[in-house]
Amino acid sequence: MASSSWLLMRRSRALIHHKNFSFYSLFSSSSSSSCSSSSPFMKKPQAESAGYSNDYSSSSAHHHFRFLRRFESTKAEAAQLELQHDVTDDDDDNHRAIDFPGGKVAFTSEMRFISEASQKRVPCYRVLDDNGMAMEYRNYVQISKEMAVKMYSDMVTLQTMDSIFYEVQRQGRISFYVTSMGEEAVNIGSAAALSSDDIILPQYREPGVLLWRGFTLQQFVDQLFGNTSDLGKGRQMPIHYGSNKHNYFTVSSPIATQLPQAVGAAYSLKMDGKSACAVTYFGDGSTSEGDFHAGLNFAAVMDAPVIFICRNNGWAISTPVEEQFRSDGVVVKGQAYGIWSIRVDGNDALAVYSAVHTAREIAIKEKRPVLIEALTYRVGHHSTSDDSTKYRPIDEIEYWKMERNPVNRFKRWVERNGWWNDSNESELRSRVRKQLMQAIQVAEKAQKPPLEDMFNDVYDRLPSNLEEQEKVLREIVKKHPEDYPSDVPL
Amino acid sequence: MLRAIRNKSILPAFSAVRAFSSSAKEMTIREALNTALDEEMSADPKVFLMGEEVGEYQGAYKITKGLLDKYGPERVLDTPITEAGFTGIGVGAAYYGLKPVVEFMTFNFSMQAIDHIINSAAKSNYMSAGQISVPIVFRGPNGAAAGVGAQHSQCYAAWYAACPGLKVLSPYSSEDARGLLKAAIRDPDPVVFLENELLYGESFPVSAEVLDSSFCLPIGKAKIEREGKDVTITAFSKMVGYALKAAEILAKEGISAEIINLRSIRPLDRATINASVRKTNRLVTVEEGFPQHGVGAEIWFSSLHCLFSVQLVNSWKYTNLLHLLNSTSVIEESFGYLDAPVERIAGADVPMPYAANLERMAVPQVEDIVRAAKRACYRSVPMAATA
């Protein structure tokens, strides 16, 4: 079974399938074949002063500034590298150990500082190459045709939902929307690997997980319009979906609060003896929040069966990852907390599926947390309130949208297996589009939630002060109906 | 550490009751809280405790003494030092359906977790349209202790009571402590339970009914600790004791004061306060916390003027409805019953000083309550308006 080989690894250094990435190769073009030199992760340093690049339009003038600092620090590192060995190796100097709270530790008479990053970046697990071909040496969890077709269809549905709802917001029919463009593989690939008993605590860029579990298009649209059929009773902004039935906890806006909550939910699952885990999603920006530290630390200390899935999509609104943290991404932070971690190509649906599937086994069988960093790219703007062309180059967006598109990549693999063809494709796309248009029409015409929904659910039972307020309000409305909106039922 | 004193036999968590030769039994607040926690944990396996030092150390103030031995480390969790972390975790466990009782070493430290208390706990039932209920209790000492300085002395009653979705309780006596904590643990909504460090060691008489394990007090009902007819004094927590002492002094001067122990800051028992004010026609509110936007300010406005908040109507943006509100007479109000301006006694509007003499002056004392009651009864010259 493909996943068991992962369990045999007792050290957390990942298996290296790919070419090594050192900090130097980051700045040269001898890196992996799949990345062209215009990728933001593989940039050449510009030694001149901040500003005017030759690669992109001048609107991205400040784009290069951040790499200057990187360049300088690697120079310093080069000097240190001469003296340094990789200090994660066992110390050969002596085997005498000293006792301290926390356990025995070998000691050394050489003063060595651990550098801020190891020589090689943690490599990224992937199964398919950019053309959707399974790589030669591969280690992944097999999926059936039905699973593959459902995965692909849901990825297409998510894509279509995003483009249509974005337009609907632009037309002024809904107030707000957040797309997940570019992250379809993380959404669907992870969702497919989980069971319906697993509890999901999302950030807000994971509607695909809810879609996979059976939330209907109509339900999505009803929440966006906040009408009377909305499961959320019109209480929340658009995209704040939630469904008890699908074990998907309602989206909450503050960043990273779901991390310690997931640990609590996981701990409860453990206490109940359930064969299920808690799964929580968050972005690269969330890893700066205090809750990230508290959540991971606690999960390790409490042996909670929780999977932390970080969608490292390169941007937190306008903050690029270089300004978010100085570590090698998020995966290296796992070990700092004593947590098994893996870095995955988030645009490779099969790799995401395999990693999550295996992580789930580890979490449940061994009652421990797992951290998955899925590298991907946020193709869309942060939300409809954002215009990301103001802080990043349009060609960068186009590149990731077209050449590194996860949906197309998976499609090629599914097609190559003979499980999908062009007529399936056009039928699917037109069907989904039609369903969405119909759902939108229905939702738009529907009534808004009734007046009582303003007052109930503040507490388990309506308290007397709210009962009185409601009573007074109804009397006023009765006296002056002309001042009252007509699409809110009483 | 304290493993040496841990034994494996099953003992009652604490020796709860000291019987006197008379039939009246007495119990300290500490014992009251401990027995309440013990009984609720034994009655419902979903209840569990979480906080810093609650387990091995037996509780920073020994409130949770003996519970780790009795229920084990799965139900009494010693947490790392991260209020934001363990509050978030407690909320997550409550989302799933467990009933955590989260202890803050003092409510001052709850500020590090306040996002989880308000945004993750208080608002969740509403925002999820009833899908996520949060049956969690946040408890710990609140308000001033003795000589602990500004960062350990703030009162958070007004802060938490401002937030819809939370219930805020503050016990005074052992009966309050037992009954309200049990009610809080059984309640399906998030409850903030504000204790007082200086009261932990104080003893109060308790009846047999209070000692029963099914004893519970209703949330949202105040208690009239002492009946009177001349002036109403509202207070909560430690100030109830001060108000009672003030009432003794006032009685010698011929002023009969009615003392209301609020017990519940949110929901506030406006009915009891109003009924009392209609009887006495004079009101003094007492609290230890800062005066601006405090509990006394709330009692002043909402109990005595309109129950219906003007804010609610503004949010509809139908301002022509506003004048209509003022003329409706459906709402209870006791403003017309007042014979004197309301006196508000609160802590000084400064961060709590450390020096003992300054601390004494920054917190209401019995004499302040006596003077305020006399002013309300027109027995002394009113204070000049202060800025």
mmCIF file with all atom_site columns, N, CA and C in Angstrom, chain B residues 10 42 53 68 78 80 84 87 99 102 116 126 174 178 189 228 230 289 313 319:
data_model
loop_
_atom_site.group_PDB
_atom_site.id
_atom_site.type_symbol
_atom_site.label_atom_id
_atom_site.label_alt_id
_atom_site.label_comp_id
_atom_site.label_asym_id
_atom_site.label_entity_id
_atom_site.label_seq_id
_atom_site.pdbx_PDB_ins_code
_atom_site.Cartn_x
_atom_site.Cartn_y
_atom_site.Cartn_z
_atom_site.occupancy
_atom_site.B_iso_or_equiv
_atom_site.pdbx_formal_charge
_atom_site.auth_seq_id
_atom_site.auth_comp_id
_atom_site.auth_asym_id
_atom_site.auth_atom_id
_atom_site.pdbx_PDB_model_num
ATOM 1  N N  . ILE B 1 10  ? -10.217 7.060  45.864 1.00 0.00 ? 10  ILE B N  1
ATOM 2  C CA . ILE B 1 10  ? -11.269 7.992  45.459 1.00 0.00 ? 10  ILE B CA 1
ATOM 3  C C  . ILE B 1 10  ? -11.786 8.693  46.702 1.00 0.00 ? 10  ILE B C  1
ATOM 4  N N  . SER B 1 42  ? -19.296 15.204 37.921 1.00 0.00 ? 42  SER B N  1
ATOM 5  C CA . SER B 1 42  ? -19.699 13.829 38.148 1.00 0.00 ? 42  SER B CA 1
ATOM 6  C C  . SER B 1 42  ? -21.050 13.545 37.489 1.00 0.00 ? 42  SER B C  1
ATOM 7  N N  . GLU B 1 53  ? -2.492  25.697 35.633 1.00 0.00 ? 53  GLU B N  1
ATOM 8  C CA . GLU B 1 53  ? -2.338  25.257 37.027 1.00 0.00 ? 53  GLU B CA 1
ATOM 9  C C  . GLU B 1 53  ? -3.589  24.651 37.654 1.00 0.00 ? 53  GLU B C  1
ATOM 10 N N  . LEU B 1 68  ? -8.220  16.834 39.880 1.00 0.00 ? 68  LEU B N  1
ATOM 11 C CA . LEU B 1 68  ? -7.367  16.045 38.991 1.00 0.00 ? 68  LEU B CA 1
ATOM 12 C C  . LEU B 1 68  ? -7.288  14.604 39.482 1.00 0.00 ? 68  LEU B C  1
ATOM 13 N N  . ASP B 1 78  ? -4.164  20.654 32.399 1.00 0.00 ? 78  ASP B N  1
ATOM 14 C CA . ASP B 1 78  ? -3.213  21.733 32.622 1.00 0.00 ? 78  ASP B CA 1
ATOM 15 C C  . ASP B 1 78  ? -2.753  22.224 31.263 1.00 0.00 ? 78  ASP B C  1
ATOM 16 N N  . PRO B 1 80  ? -0.645  24.812 28.452 1.00 0.00 ? 80  PRO B N  1
ATOM 17 C CA . PRO B 1 80  ? 0.492   25.712 28.285 1.00 0.00 ? 80  PRO B CA 1
ATOM 18 C C  . PRO B 1 80  ? 0.018   27.167 28.460 1.00 0.00 ? 80  PRO B C  1
ATOM 19 N N  . ALA B 1 84  ? -5.061  32.628 24.524 1.00 0.00 ? 84  ALA B N  1
ATOM 20 C CA . ALA B 1 84  ? -5.714  32.580 23.216 1.00 0.00 ? 84  ALA B CA 1
ATOM 21 C C  . ALA B 1 84  ? -5.825  31.135 22.768 1.00 0.00 ? 84  ALA B C  1
ATOM 22 N N  . THR B 1 87  ? -8.357  29.044 25.134 1.00 0.00 ? 87  THR B N  1
ATOM 23 C CA . THR B 1 87  ? -9.733  29.511 24.953 1.00 0.00 ? 87  THR B CA 1
ATOM 24 C C  . THR B 1 87  ? -10.255 29.048 23.606 1.00 0.00 ? 87  THR B C  1
ATOM 25 N N  . LYS B 1 99  ? -18.490 20.227 27.159 1.00 0.00 ? 99  LYS B N  1
ATOM 26 C CA . LYS B 1 99  ? -18.829 21.390 27.979 1.00 0.00 ? 99  LYS B CA 1
ATOM 27 C C  . LYS B 1 99  ? -17.603 21.815 28.775 1.00 0.00 ? 99  LYS B C  1
ATOM 28 N N  . VAL B 1 102 ? -13.453 26.842 31.338 1.00 0.00 ? 102 VAL B N  1
ATOM 29 C CA . VAL B 1 102 ? -12.113 27.376 31.105 1.00 0.00 ? 102 VAL B CA 1
ATOM 30 C C  . VAL B 1 102 ? -11.783 28.350 32.216 1.00 0.00 ? 102 VAL B C  1
ATOM 31 N N  . HIS B 1 116 ? -11.526 35.150 21.042 1.00 0.00 ? 116 HIS B N  1
ATOM 32 C CA . HIS B 1 116 ? -12.225 33.867 21.050 1.00 0.00 ? 116 HIS B CA 1
ATOM 33 C C  . HIS B 1 116 ? -13.488 33.917 21.898 1.00 0.00 ? 116 HIS B C  1
ATOM 34 N N  . TYR B 1 126 ? -25.510 32.743 16.870 1.00 0.00 ? 126 TYR B N  1
ATOM 35 C CA . TYR B 1 126 ? -26.254 33.644 15.998 1.00 0.00 ? 126 TYR B CA 1
ATOM 36 C C  . TYR B 1 126 ? -25.741 33.557 14.575 1.00 0.00 ? 126 TYR B C  1
ATOM 37 N N  . SER B 1 174 ? -21.734 32.190 49.113 1.00 0.00 ? 174 SER B N  1
ATOM 38 C CA . SER B 1 174 ? -21.486 30.795 48.737 1.00 0.00 ? 174 SER B CA 1
ATOM 39 C C  . SER B 1 174 ? -22.697 30.209 48.035 1.00 0.00 ? 174 SER B C  1
ATOM 40 N N  . ARG B 1 178 ? -22.328 28.578 44.355 1.00 0.00 ? 178 ARG B N  1
ATOM 41 C CA . ARG B 1 178 ? -22.733 27.213 43.996 1.00 0.00 ? 178 ARG B CA 1
ATOM 42 C C  . ARG B 1 178 ? -23.836 27.226 42.950 1.00 0.00 ? 178 ARG B C  1
ATOM 43 N N  . ASP B 1 189 ? -25.567 28.317 26.551 1.00 0.00 ? 189 ASP B N  1
ATOM 44 C CA . ASP B 1 189 ? -24.923 29.499 25.981 1.00 0.00 ? 189 ASP B CA 1
ATOM 45 C C  . ASP B 1 189 ? -23.581 29.765 26.668 1.00 0.00 ? 189 ASP B C  1
ATOM 46 N N  . GLY B 1 228 ? -35.624 47.080 52.387 1.00 0.00 ? 228 GLY B N  1
ATOM 47 C CA . GLY B 1 228 ? -35.617 48.413 52.986 1.00 0.00 ? 228 GLY B CA 1
ATOM 48 C C  . GLY B 1 228 ? -36.653 49.270 52.295 1.00 0.00 ? 228 GLY B C  1
ATOM 49 N N  . ASP B 1 230 ? -36.163 53.089 52.117 1.00 0.00 ? 230 ASP B N  1
ATOM 50 C CA . ASP B 1 230 ? -35.758 54.469 51.855 1.00 0.00 ? 230 ASP B CA 1
ATOM 51 C C  . ASP B 1 230 ? -34.894 54.654 50.626 1.00 0.00 ? 230 ASP B C  1
ATOM 52 N N  . GLY B 1 289 ? -15.566 48.577 39.370 1.00 0.00 ? 289 GLY B N  1
ATOM 53 C CA . GLY B 1 289 ? -14.882 48.858 38.105 1.00 0.00 ? 289 GLY B CA 1
ATOM 54 C C  . GLY B 1 289 ? -14.893 50.331 37.755 1.00 0.00 ? 289 GLY B C  1
ATOM 55 N N  . VAL B 1 313 ? -33.308 51.039 16.497 1.00 0.00 ? 313 VAL B N  1
ATOM 56 C CA . VAL B 1 313 ? -34.102 51.700 15.476 1.00 0.00 ? 313 VAL B CA 1
ATOM 57 C C  . VAL B 1 313 ? -33.205 52.398 14.476 1.00 0.00 ? 313 VAL B C  1
ATOM 58 N N  . THR B 1 319 ? -35.581 56.842 10.423 1.00 0.00 ? 319 THR B N  1
ATOM 59 C CA . THR B 1 319 ? -35.529 57.736 11.571 1.00 0.00 ? 319 THR B CA 1
ATOM 60 C C  . THR B 1 319 ? -36.885 58.300 11.931 1.00 0.00 ? 319 THR B C  1
#
